[in-house]
Short mmCIF file of C-alpha atoms in Angstrom, two decimals:
data_model
loop_
_atom_site.label_atom_id
_atom_site.label_comp_id
_atom_site.label_asym_id
_atom_site.label_seq_id
_atom_site.Cartn_x
_atom_site.Cartn_y
_atom_site.Cartn_z
CA MET Q 1 9.34 9.46 60.90
CA SER Q 2 7.25 12.70 61.12
CA ILE Q 3 8.27 15.22 58.91
CA PHE Q 4 8.97 17.53 60.98
CA GLU Q 5 11.66 15.84 62.40
CA TYR Q 6 13.36 15.43 58.94
CA ASN Q 7 15.60 19.03 59.77
CA GLY Q 8 14.95 19.39 63.50
CA SER Q 9 14.13 22.86 65.02
CA ALA Q 10 14.00 24.89 68.11
CA LEU Q 11 12.22 28.64 68.37
CA VAL Q 12 10.45 29.95 71.30
CA ALA Q 13 9.77 33.81 72.02
CA MET Q 14 9.17 35.53 75.15
CA VAL Q 15 7.33 38.64 76.41
CA GLY Q 16 9.02 41.25 78.79
CA LYS Q 17 8.19 44.59 80.73
CA ASN Q 18 8.66 46.63 76.82
CA CYS Q 19 10.46 44.28 75.11
CA PHE Q 20 10.63 40.89 73.92
CA ALA Q 21 12.79 38.39 72.80
CA ILE Q 22 13.10 35.09 69.86
CA ALA Q 23 15.13 32.79 70.01
CA SER Q 24 16.20 29.57 67.75
CA ASP Q 25 18.25 26.80 67.53
CA ARG Q 26 21.46 26.91 64.65
CA ARG Q 27 21.55 23.08 64.05
CA LEU Q 28 20.14 21.70 59.94
CA GLY Q 29 20.20 18.43 59.15
CA VAL Q 30 18.66 15.75 56.89
CA GLN Q 31 17.30 12.86 59.70
CA LEU Q 32 20.11 12.20 62.05
CA GLN Q 33 22.91 13.57 60.18
CA THR Q 34 23.84 17.34 60.59
CA ILE Q 35 24.35 19.03 58.02
CA ALA Q 36 24.80 23.09 58.89
CA THR Q 37 25.70 24.20 62.10
CA ASP Q 38 24.94 28.06 61.57
CA PHE Q 39 21.07 27.75 60.13
CA GLN Q 40 19.32 31.02 60.70
CA ARG Q 41 15.74 30.68 61.42
CA ILE Q 42 14.96 34.04 62.25
CA SER Q 43 14.59 36.73 60.23
CA LYS Q 44 13.78 40.33 60.49
CA VAL Q 45 10.87 41.62 58.64
CA HIS Q 46 10.81 45.34 60.00
CA ASP Q 47 12.90 46.68 62.50
CA ARG Q 48 9.99 46.29 65.19
CA LEU Q 49 9.09 42.51 63.90
CA PHE Q 50 10.36 39.31 63.46
CA ILE Q 51 9.84 36.43 62.46
CA GLY Q 52 11.16 32.33 62.63
CA LEU Q 53 9.98 29.28 61.24
CA SER Q 54 10.03 25.80 62.20
CA GLY Q 55 9.88 22.23 60.77
CA LEU Q 56 10.46 21.54 57.32
CA ALA Q 57 13.21 23.77 55.73
CA THR Q 58 12.51 24.16 52.74
CA ASP Q 59 9.15 24.54 53.12
CA ALA Q 60 10.24 27.59 55.70
CA GLN Q 61 12.16 28.65 53.05
CA THR Q 62 9.24 29.23 50.27
CA LEU Q 63 7.13 30.46 53.11
CA HIS Q 64 9.71 33.40 54.16
CA GLN Q 65 10.21 34.16 51.11
CA ARG Q 66 5.95 34.77 49.95
CA LEU Q 67 5.46 37.07 53.79
CA MET Q 68 8.29 39.01 52.54
CA PHE Q 69 6.92 39.44 49.04
CA ARG Q 70 3.62 40.78 50.56
CA HIS Q 71 4.72 43.03 53.27
CA LYS Q 72 7.08 44.45 50.81
CA LEU Q 73 4.09 45.15 48.62
CA TYR Q 74 2.16 46.18 51.93
CA GLN Q 75 5.32 49.12 52.15
CA LEU Q 76 5.00 49.89 48.27
CA ARG Q 77 1.34 50.51 49.11
CA GLU Q 78 0.48 52.05 52.09
CA GLU Q 79 4.30 53.68 52.93
CA ARG Q 80 4.65 51.92 55.99
CA ASP Q 81 5.74 48.53 58.26
CA MET Q 82 3.11 46.24 59.31
CA LYS Q 83 2.08 45.82 62.46
CA PRO Q 84 2.50 42.78 64.22
CA GLU Q 85 -1.49 41.48 64.54
CA THR Q 86 -1.86 42.23 60.81
CA PHE Q 87 1.26 40.66 60.17
CA ALA Q 88 0.26 37.45 61.76
CA SER Q 89 -2.92 37.37 60.26
CA LEU Q 90 -1.16 37.31 57.09
CA VAL Q 91 0.70 34.13 58.02
CA SER Q 92 -2.40 32.95 58.87
CA ALA Q 93 -4.24 33.45 56.27
CA LEU Q 94 -1.53 32.25 53.85
CA LEU Q 95 -1.29 29.32 55.55
CA TYR Q 96 -4.86 28.51 55.72
CA GLU Q 97 -5.10 28.96 52.16
CA LYS Q 98 -2.75 25.54 51.72
CA ARG Q 99 -5.90 23.54 54.27
CA PHE Q 100 -5.78 20.57 52.82
CA GLY Q 101 -2.14 20.11 51.01
CA PRO Q 102 -0.04 22.32 54.29
CA TYR Q 103 2.97 23.84 54.47
CA PHE Q 104 4.97 21.26 57.37
CA CYS Q 105 6.18 25.06 58.90
CA GLN Q 106 4.98 26.37 62.22
CA PRO Q 107 6.11 29.98 62.42
CA VAL Q 108 6.35 31.90 65.66
CA ILE Q 109 6.13 36.19 65.35
CA ALA Q 110 7.45 38.35 67.63
CA GLY Q 111 7.08 42.57 67.07
CA LEU Q 112 6.61 45.29 68.99
CA SER Q 113 2.34 47.18 68.56
CA ASP Q 114 1.41 50.77 69.31
CA ASP Q 115 3.19 51.76 72.62
CA ASP Q 116 5.62 49.39 72.37
CA LYS Q 117 3.60 46.73 74.10
CA PRO Q 118 5.26 43.50 72.88
CA PHE Q 119 3.04 41.11 70.99
CA ILE Q 120 3.84 37.03 70.58
CA CYS Q 121 2.34 34.56 68.48
CA THR Q 122 2.60 30.96 66.94
CA THR Q 123 0.50 28.92 65.03
CA ASP Q 124 0.15 25.91 63.63
CA SER Q 125 1.16 24.27 60.53
CA ILE Q 126 -2.50 25.35 58.68
CA GLY Q 127 -2.79 28.66 60.33
CA ALA Q 128 -4.25 28.47 63.82
CA LYS Q 129 -3.11 31.25 65.90
CA GLU Q 130 -2.34 31.05 69.32
CA LEU Q 131 -1.73 34.66 71.26
CA ALA Q 132 0.15 34.21 74.23
CA LYS Q 133 0.73 36.47 76.90
CA ASP Q 134 3.89 34.96 78.29
CA PHE Q 135 6.02 32.58 75.90
CA VAL Q 136 5.54 30.78 72.54
CA VAL Q 137 7.55 27.40 71.14
CA ALA Q 138 7.74 25.84 68.23
CA GLY Q 139 9.80 22.72 66.94
CA THR Q 140 11.36 19.42 67.41
CA ALA Q 141 12.15 20.32 70.99
CA GLY Q 142 9.13 22.33 71.96
CA ASP Q 143 7.65 19.95 74.43
CA SER Q 144 11.13 20.40 76.54
CA LEU Q 145 10.55 24.57 75.71
CA TYR Q 146 7.26 24.30 76.98
CA GLY Q 147 8.50 22.48 80.27
CA ALA Q 148 11.86 24.71 80.43
CA CYS Q 149 9.78 28.17 80.08
CA GLU Q 150 7.01 27.06 82.20
CA ALA Q 151 9.29 26.69 84.73
CA MET Q 152 11.64 29.91 84.40
CA PHE Q 153 8.85 32.63 83.40
CA LYS Q 154 8.32 35.42 85.23
CA PRO Q 155 5.95 38.43 84.13
CA ASP Q 156 7.98 41.74 83.28
CA MET Q 157 11.76 40.74 82.88
CA GLU Q 158 13.65 43.41 81.96
CA PRO Q 159 15.88 42.83 79.08
CA GLU Q 160 19.20 41.51 80.58
CA GLU Q 161 17.19 39.39 82.72
CA LEU Q 162 14.84 38.23 79.61
CA PHE Q 163 17.73 36.95 77.79
CA GLU Q 164 19.23 34.97 80.93
CA THR Q 165 16.02 33.15 80.84
CA LEU Q 166 15.14 32.86 77.39
CA SER Q 167 18.77 31.36 76.90
CA GLN Q 168 18.45 29.05 80.15
CA ALA Q 169 15.17 27.43 78.74
CA LEU Q 170 16.62 27.52 75.35
CA LEU Q 171 19.92 25.49 76.19
CA ALA Q 172 18.17 23.55 78.55
CA SER Q 173 15.53 21.89 75.96
CA VAL Q 174 18.19 21.79 72.66
CA ASP Q 175 20.29 19.34 75.06
CA ARG Q 176 17.05 17.26 75.63
CA ASP Q 177 16.91 16.83 71.87
CA CYS Q 178 18.90 15.31 69.64
CA LEU Q 179 17.67 16.94 66.18
CA SER Q 180 18.35 20.50 67.06
CA GLY Q 181 21.22 22.11 69.34
CA TRP Q 182 24.70 23.52 68.57
CA GLY Q 183 24.29 26.76 70.40
CA GLY Q 184 21.51 29.59 69.79
CA HIS Q 185 20.91 32.49 68.23
CA ILE Q 186 18.64 34.55 70.24
CA TYR Q 187 17.32 38.70 69.66
CA ILE Q 188 16.50 41.16 72.21
CA VAL Q 189 14.16 43.68 70.73
CA THR Q 190 13.22 46.92 72.93
CA PRO Q 191 11.78 49.94 71.48
CA THR Q 192 15.22 51.38 71.13
CA GLU Q 193 17.74 48.75 70.02
CA VAL Q 194 17.96 45.38 68.55
CA LYS Q 195 20.53 42.91 69.99
CA GLU Q 196 21.84 39.53 68.13
CA CYS Q 197 23.70 37.12 69.95
CA THR Q 198 24.97 33.73 69.37
CA LEU Q 199 25.38 31.03 72.09
CA LYS Q 200 27.48 28.77 72.91
CA GLY Q 201 25.80 25.22 73.79
CA ARG Q 202 26.61 21.77 73.03
CA MET Q 203 28.10 20.66 70.19
CA ASP Q 204 26.58 17.07 69.89
CA MET N 1 1.65 30.02 39.21
CA SER N 2 0.97 30.09 36.13
CA SER N 3 3.81 30.01 33.32
CA SER N 4 2.17 33.92 32.05
CA SER N 5 2.83 35.46 35.81
CA ILE N 6 6.91 35.82 36.30
CA VAL N 7 5.75 37.32 40.05
CA GLU N 8 2.82 35.59 42.04
CA ALA N 9 0.15 38.07 42.33
CA PRO N 10 -1.99 37.29 45.86
CA PRO N 11 -4.38 35.39 45.14
CA LYS N 12 -8.31 36.72 44.61
CA GLY N 13 -9.91 33.70 47.70
CA GLY N 14 -10.27 29.94 48.28
CA PHE N 15 -8.40 27.07 49.08
CA SER N 16 -4.96 26.78 46.86
CA PHE N 17 -4.08 22.36 46.01
CA ASP N 18 -0.87 23.33 44.52
CA LEU N 19 1.47 21.01 47.54
CA CYS N 20 -1.49 18.57 47.50
CA LYS N 21 0.43 16.09 45.46
CA ARG N 22 3.78 16.71 47.00
CA ASN N 23 1.97 16.03 50.60
CA GLU N 24 0.60 12.87 48.96
CA MET N 25 3.73 11.51 47.43
CA LEU N 26 5.40 12.42 51.02
CA SER N 27 2.69 10.44 52.75
CA GLY N 28 3.29 7.03 49.92
CA LYS N 29 6.78 7.28 51.89
CA GLY N 30 5.50 6.97 54.97
CA VAL N 31 5.99 10.50 56.52
CA LYS N 32 3.48 11.19 59.29
CA HIS N 33 0.68 14.11 58.71
CA PRO N 34 1.30 16.55 61.19
CA ASN N 35 -1.18 17.46 64.24
CA TYR N 36 -3.08 20.15 63.50
CA ARG N 37 -3.85 21.74 66.78
CA LYS N 38 -7.62 20.70 68.54
CA THR N 39 -9.27 22.18 70.56
CA GLY N 40 -10.66 19.14 71.94
CA THR N 41 -13.09 21.07 73.85
CA THR N 42 -16.16 21.07 76.15
CA ILE N 43 -18.89 23.69 74.75
CA VAL N 44 -22.59 24.19 75.32
CA GLY N 45 -25.22 26.54 74.85
CA LEU N 46 -29.33 26.50 76.54
CA ILE N 47 -32.11 29.14 76.00
CA PHE N 48 -33.16 30.35 79.45
CA GLN N 49 -36.23 32.80 79.55
CA ASP N 50 -34.78 35.83 78.70
CA GLY N 51 -32.01 34.64 75.75
CA VAL N 52 -29.45 32.37 75.72
CA ILE N 53 -26.65 31.07 76.89
CA LEU N 54 -22.97 29.94 75.59
CA GLY N 55 -20.26 28.31 77.73
CA ALA N 56 -16.56 27.50 76.79
CA ASP N 57 -13.55 25.70 78.40
CA THR N 58 -10.29 27.61 77.14
CA ARG N 59 -7.90 24.39 76.45
CA ALA N 60 -6.32 24.05 72.80
CA THR N 61 -4.54 20.94 72.45
CA SER N 62 -1.66 19.66 69.53
CA GLY N 63 -1.81 15.46 70.17
CA PRO N 64 -1.70 15.10 73.97
CA ILE N 65 0.16 18.32 74.75
CA VAL N 66 -1.71 21.52 76.07
CA CYS N 67 -0.66 24.14 73.70
CA ASP N 68 -2.82 26.94 74.82
CA LYS N 69 -4.68 27.52 78.07
CA ASN N 70 -6.43 29.93 77.85
CA CYS N 71 -8.09 30.08 73.83
CA GLU N 72 -10.80 31.62 73.20
CA LYS N 73 -13.80 29.08 71.93
CA ILE N 74 -16.55 31.94 71.57
CA HIS N 75 -16.86 33.83 68.29
CA PHE N 76 -18.00 36.32 67.82
CA MET N 77 -20.83 36.67 64.64
CA ALA N 78 -22.78 39.79 65.13
CA PRO N 79 -23.78 42.07 67.77
CA ASN N 80 -26.45 39.50 68.75
CA ILE N 81 -24.92 36.55 67.75
CA TYR N 82 -22.15 34.49 69.49
CA CYS N 83 -20.63 31.33 68.29
CA CYS N 84 -18.79 27.91 69.72
CA GLY N 85 -16.59 26.25 67.78
CA ALA N 86 -14.95 22.82 68.44
CA GLY N 87 -12.86 20.91 66.16
CA THR N 88 -9.42 21.87 64.60
CA ALA N 89 -9.37 25.28 65.44
CA ALA N 90 -7.76 27.00 62.36
CA ASP N 91 -11.40 25.67 60.97
CA THR N 92 -13.07 26.91 63.27
CA GLU N 93 -11.66 30.35 64.20
CA SER N 94 -11.44 30.59 59.91
CA VAL N 95 -15.29 29.83 59.04
CA THR N 96 -16.41 31.78 62.37
CA ASP N 97 -14.31 34.87 61.12
CA MET N 98 -15.70 34.32 57.16
CA VAL N 99 -19.55 34.36 57.74
CA SER N 100 -19.23 37.21 60.99
CA SER N 101 -17.41 39.00 57.62
CA GLN N 102 -20.61 37.39 55.52
CA LEU N 103 -22.97 38.76 58.21
CA GLN N 104 -21.30 42.43 58.57
CA LEU N 105 -21.47 42.91 55.03
CA HIS N 106 -25.52 41.51 54.55
CA ARG N 107 -26.01 44.23 57.85
CA TYR N 108 -25.02 46.60 55.57
CA HIS N 109 -26.41 45.83 52.61
CA THR N 110 -29.95 45.62 54.06
CA GLY N 111 -29.68 48.01 57.06
CA ARG N 112 -31.31 45.48 59.95
CA GLU N 113 -29.80 43.44 62.06
CA SER N 114 -28.54 40.18 61.80
CA ARG N 115 -30.65 36.85 62.16
CA VAL N 116 -29.01 33.50 63.98
CA ILE N 117 -31.08 31.98 60.72
CA THR N 118 -28.72 33.68 58.35
CA ALA N 119 -25.52 32.76 60.04
CA LEU N 120 -27.01 28.91 60.61
CA THR N 121 -27.73 28.98 56.22
CA LEU N 122 -23.88 30.90 55.44
CA LEU N 123 -22.32 28.20 57.87
CA LYS N 124 -24.43 24.70 56.95
CA LYS N 125 -23.40 26.03 52.86
CA HIS N 126 -20.36 26.24 53.45
CA LEU N 127 -19.38 22.63 55.37
CA PHE N 128 -21.37 20.65 53.51
CA ASN N 129 -19.61 22.17 50.38
CA TYR N 130 -16.25 21.11 52.22
CA GLN N 131 -18.16 17.51 52.65
CA GLY N 132 -17.01 17.33 56.13
CA HIS N 133 -13.22 17.74 55.56
CA ILE N 134 -13.26 21.03 57.09
CA SER N 135 -13.83 20.06 60.64
CA ALA N 136 -15.66 22.61 62.30
CA ALA N 137 -18.41 21.87 65.10
CA LEU N 138 -20.02 24.54 66.82
CA VAL N 139 -22.88 26.09 68.88
CA LEU N 140 -24.86 29.20 67.18
CA GLY N 141 -27.11 30.97 69.71
CA GLY N 142 -28.31 34.39 69.52
CA VAL N 143 -31.34 36.71 69.87
CA ASP N 144 -33.10 38.18 67.21
CA CYS N 145 -36.48 40.15 66.00
CA THR N 146 -37.72 36.48 65.91
CA GLY N 147 -36.88 35.39 69.83
CA PRO N 148 -33.87 33.86 71.14
CA HIS N 149 -32.32 30.76 68.89
CA LEU N 150 -30.11 28.14 69.59
CA HIS N 151 -28.37 25.65 67.05
CA THR N 152 -25.81 23.09 66.05
CA ILE N 153 -23.96 22.41 62.86
CA TYR N 154 -21.63 19.36 62.28
CA PRO N 155 -18.95 18.90 60.32
CA HIS N 156 -20.33 17.50 57.32
CA GLY N 157 -23.77 20.05 56.89
CA SER N 158 -26.33 18.98 59.14
CA THR N 159 -27.63 20.99 61.90
CA ASP N 160 -30.19 20.57 65.26
CA THR N 161 -32.24 23.58 66.37
CA LEU N 162 -32.80 22.74 70.72
CA PRO N 163 -33.04 24.73 73.57
CA PHE N 164 -30.09 23.04 74.82
CA ALA N 165 -27.15 21.52 73.20
CA THR N 166 -22.92 20.28 73.14
CA MET N 167 -20.51 20.01 71.12
CA GLY N 168 -17.17 18.83 71.40
CA SER N 169 -15.05 15.43 72.84
CA GLY N 170 -16.90 16.44 76.63
CA SER N 171 -20.14 16.80 75.28
CA LEU N 172 -21.22 13.88 76.93
CA ALA N 173 -20.10 14.61 80.40
CA ALA N 174 -21.92 18.06 80.12
CA MET N 175 -25.19 16.30 78.38
CA ALA N 176 -25.21 14.08 81.39
CA VAL N 177 -25.80 17.84 83.48
CA PHE N 178 -28.31 18.88 81.07
CA GLU N 179 -30.43 15.93 80.60
CA SER N 180 -30.97 16.11 84.54
CA LYS N 181 -30.89 19.56 85.47
CA TYR N 182 -32.34 21.28 82.86
CA LYS N 183 -36.19 23.17 82.71
CA GLU N 184 -37.35 25.61 80.62
CA GLY N 185 -37.72 29.09 82.50
CA LEU N 186 -34.62 29.17 84.06
CA ASN N 187 -34.03 32.66 84.98
CA LYS N 188 -30.24 34.39 84.23
CA LYS N 189 -28.73 32.74 88.14
CA GLU N 190 -29.56 29.85 87.14
CA GLY N 191 -28.66 29.50 83.40
CA ILE N 192 -25.38 30.98 84.38
CA LYS N 193 -24.62 28.14 87.13
CA LEU N 194 -26.28 25.17 85.36
CA VAL N 195 -23.99 26.25 82.22
CA THR N 196 -20.54 26.36 84.31
CA GLU N 197 -21.55 23.25 86.15
CA ALA N 198 -21.71 21.91 82.66
CA ILE N 199 -18.32 22.76 81.43
CA CYS N 200 -17.04 22.04 84.51
CA SER N 201 -18.06 18.40 84.34
CA GLY N 202 -16.56 18.00 80.95
CA ILE N 203 -13.01 19.63 82.26
CA PHE N 204 -12.87 17.03 84.77
CA ASN N 205 -14.51 14.02 83.17
CA ASP N 206 -12.86 14.41 79.46
CA LEU N 207 -8.61 15.01 79.54
CA GLY N 208 -9.16 16.72 75.92
CA SER N 209 -10.75 19.97 77.85
CA GLY N 210 -9.25 22.01 81.14
CA SER N 211 -8.74 25.34 82.12
CA ASN N 212 -10.70 28.43 82.74
CA VAL N 213 -14.91 28.49 81.67
CA ASP N 214 -15.81 31.26 79.80
CA VAL N 215 -19.56 32.37 79.66
CA CYS N 216 -21.15 34.28 77.38
CA VAL N 217 -24.97 35.56 77.80
CA ILE N 218 -26.86 37.24 75.37
CA THR N 219 -30.25 38.74 75.97
CA LYS N 220 -32.65 40.52 74.13
CA VAL N 221 -33.85 43.95 76.53
CA GLY N 222 -37.10 46.39 75.80
CA LYS N 223 -38.42 46.90 72.56
CA LEU N 224 -37.28 43.41 70.88
CA LEU N 225 -33.64 46.17 70.45
CA PRO N 226 -30.86 43.05 71.93
CA ASP N 227 -28.99 43.78 74.61
CA ILE N 228 -24.82 44.14 73.44
CA PHE N 229 -24.35 40.30 75.33
CA GLN N 230 -22.24 39.99 78.37
CA PHE N 231 -18.97 38.35 78.35
CA LEU N 232 -18.49 36.85 81.59
CA GLY N 233 -14.85 35.88 81.30
CA ARG N 234 -13.67 33.72 83.66
CA SER N 235 -16.30 32.93 86.45
CA PHE N 236 -13.98 29.42 87.27
CA SER N 237 -9.98 29.72 86.87
CA LEU N 238 -8.61 26.11 87.84
CA TYR N 239 -5.24 27.92 87.08
CA GLN N 240 -3.68 29.45 89.01
CA PHE N 241 0.36 30.41 88.46
CA ASN N 242 2.18 30.02 92.42
CA PHE N 243 4.83 28.39 92.31
CA VAL N 244 8.13 30.83 91.27
CA LEU N 245 11.54 28.91 90.48
CA ASN N 246 14.52 30.82 89.60
CA GLY N 247 16.97 28.68 88.29
CA CYS N 248 19.30 31.88 86.58
CA GLY N 249 21.06 32.81 89.40
CA THR N 250 19.95 36.69 89.27
CA GLY N 251 18.36 36.06 92.63
CA GLY N 252 14.36 35.65 92.84
CA LYS N 253 12.37 34.54 95.45
CA ARG N 254 11.51 30.73 95.65
CA ILE N 255 8.10 29.40 97.07
CA HIS N 256 7.78 26.24 98.72
CA GLU N 257 5.07 24.54 98.12
CA LYS N 258 3.30 23.20 101.09
CA PRO N 259 1.89 19.18 100.61
CA LEU N 260 -1.55 18.35 100.74
CA LYS N 261 -0.24 15.27 103.03
CA THR N 262 3.33 13.66 104.29
CA GLN N 263 3.63 10.50 104.82
CA SER N 264 7.10 9.03 106.31
CA THR N 265 8.49 5.52 106.71
CA HIS N 266 10.94 4.91 109.45
CA ILE N 267 13.56 2.70 108.20
CA ARG N 268 16.23 0.90 110.61
CA GLN N 269 19.59 2.19 110.13
CA CYS N 270 21.50 -1.31 109.06
CA GLU N 271 25.01 -2.28 109.34
CA GLY N 272 27.47 -0.75 107.40
CA ILE N 273 25.30 1.49 105.84
CA HIS N 274 25.14 4.89 106.87
CA LEU N 275 21.51 6.66 106.37
CA PRO N 276 21.07 9.95 106.93
CA GLN N 277 19.18 11.09 110.06
CA GLU N 278 15.63 13.14 108.70
CA ASP N 279 12.84 10.46 107.81
CA ARG N 280 13.09 9.59 104.06
CA LEU N 281 10.69 6.57 102.22
CA VAL N 282 13.30 4.46 100.64
CA SER N 283 13.65 1.90 99.43
CA LEU N 284 17.14 -0.78 99.50
CA SER N 285 17.25 -4.39 98.41
CA LEU N 286 19.25 -4.26 101.68
CA LEU N 287 16.67 -3.58 103.97
CA GLN N 288 15.73 -5.37 106.83
CA GLN N 289 12.60 -4.48 108.29
CA ILE N 290 10.32 -1.92 107.90
CA SER N 291 8.70 -0.05 110.50
CA ILE N 292 5.72 2.25 110.33
#
């Protein structure tokens, strides 16, 4: 049993035209038993930056607390929000610090950088950044998500179409994974608004 | 996390080992270690008459899955020095980033351009210090005031100075190309062609390498002033996105793939079973005769 399969998760972020969307499943389990069906994996760092953490839930929570702490210190010192690229480097550095005893966590970072250009990034559990121009995936449903997103992604999608594409990809992939599912949370972020939706999926 | 400070101040740098005991306990209970992202890889370098050419493929893998089809493996060290990295992606990225910053500080301190041998020594010292646990295999190349240099660095800290070098899982395939076709005094066009051929050989024969070829040419021009590298970028693109599928019902073009070859087998209709008119390859246990 891999440590990443202890809690189960599915995370995906996709880029559209001047917008991005980040989605996750809602299940929290202990191996094969489900203990929560409304677990929040994605959290807001600031209005234009979101981070989702997949993998072992306890490490995800610890890492989340450390990141919020560092971001708040940054806000106090610099009197502004962190840029997504900077935040991605911070996440990478925090994870690489624990190179020989890592957090069992795979983050997905999505944000709007300067000129409202969408930025998405994922890292492995020791901080190797992967910047993509189309989509990034993480979690136990990762393999299915690669396939679904590869087939359904189109460049320059408007927010409505992006929402539709991403929810279809997420729900299709978590249906093929026992450890993730029970619906989905999806955030669509444009320069002017943040829309949060809860999706209904198969409850099994 | 010392007991004297309630708030955890950001540490000053270096590795932190506080989760090691917990992770060891978990592996004792049979929990598998996670797959780190590796850059399976074919990386090469060669010295030609005007300088150094470095080449790399662009695939990053996580176990058997390709997690990045287009990652950059040629890292910037100094304006006249570049480094290709193979092995664990996090290790190659951090080690090259760290030495690049150290070289920058050194340049400010001395007021001179960096030498390749400086980068080499900084890298090998760091890697030897960690006894091979930092899994970064590097091909370092650059041009400085003493001429063009090409080195390989192994994860345990040993180095080689060579006229042509390959590293990574596809190194044997690429070395085969180099050993048969390399000669001294290649010009730029021949050099780029040879590097591309070597990387392609790695891409086609090694499963850990794939996607595109990145080529970087570092030359010296004029009075001992190195030219800024020339990042040729994707000189050979294997990946083409022709397939567009719209599964969301919002309207979109569906482009049909034209197959390379079709072979139809005509099946004779059996009594009582109505087979459709079009030719299709079907295997049924009730089949009486197949005529091709």
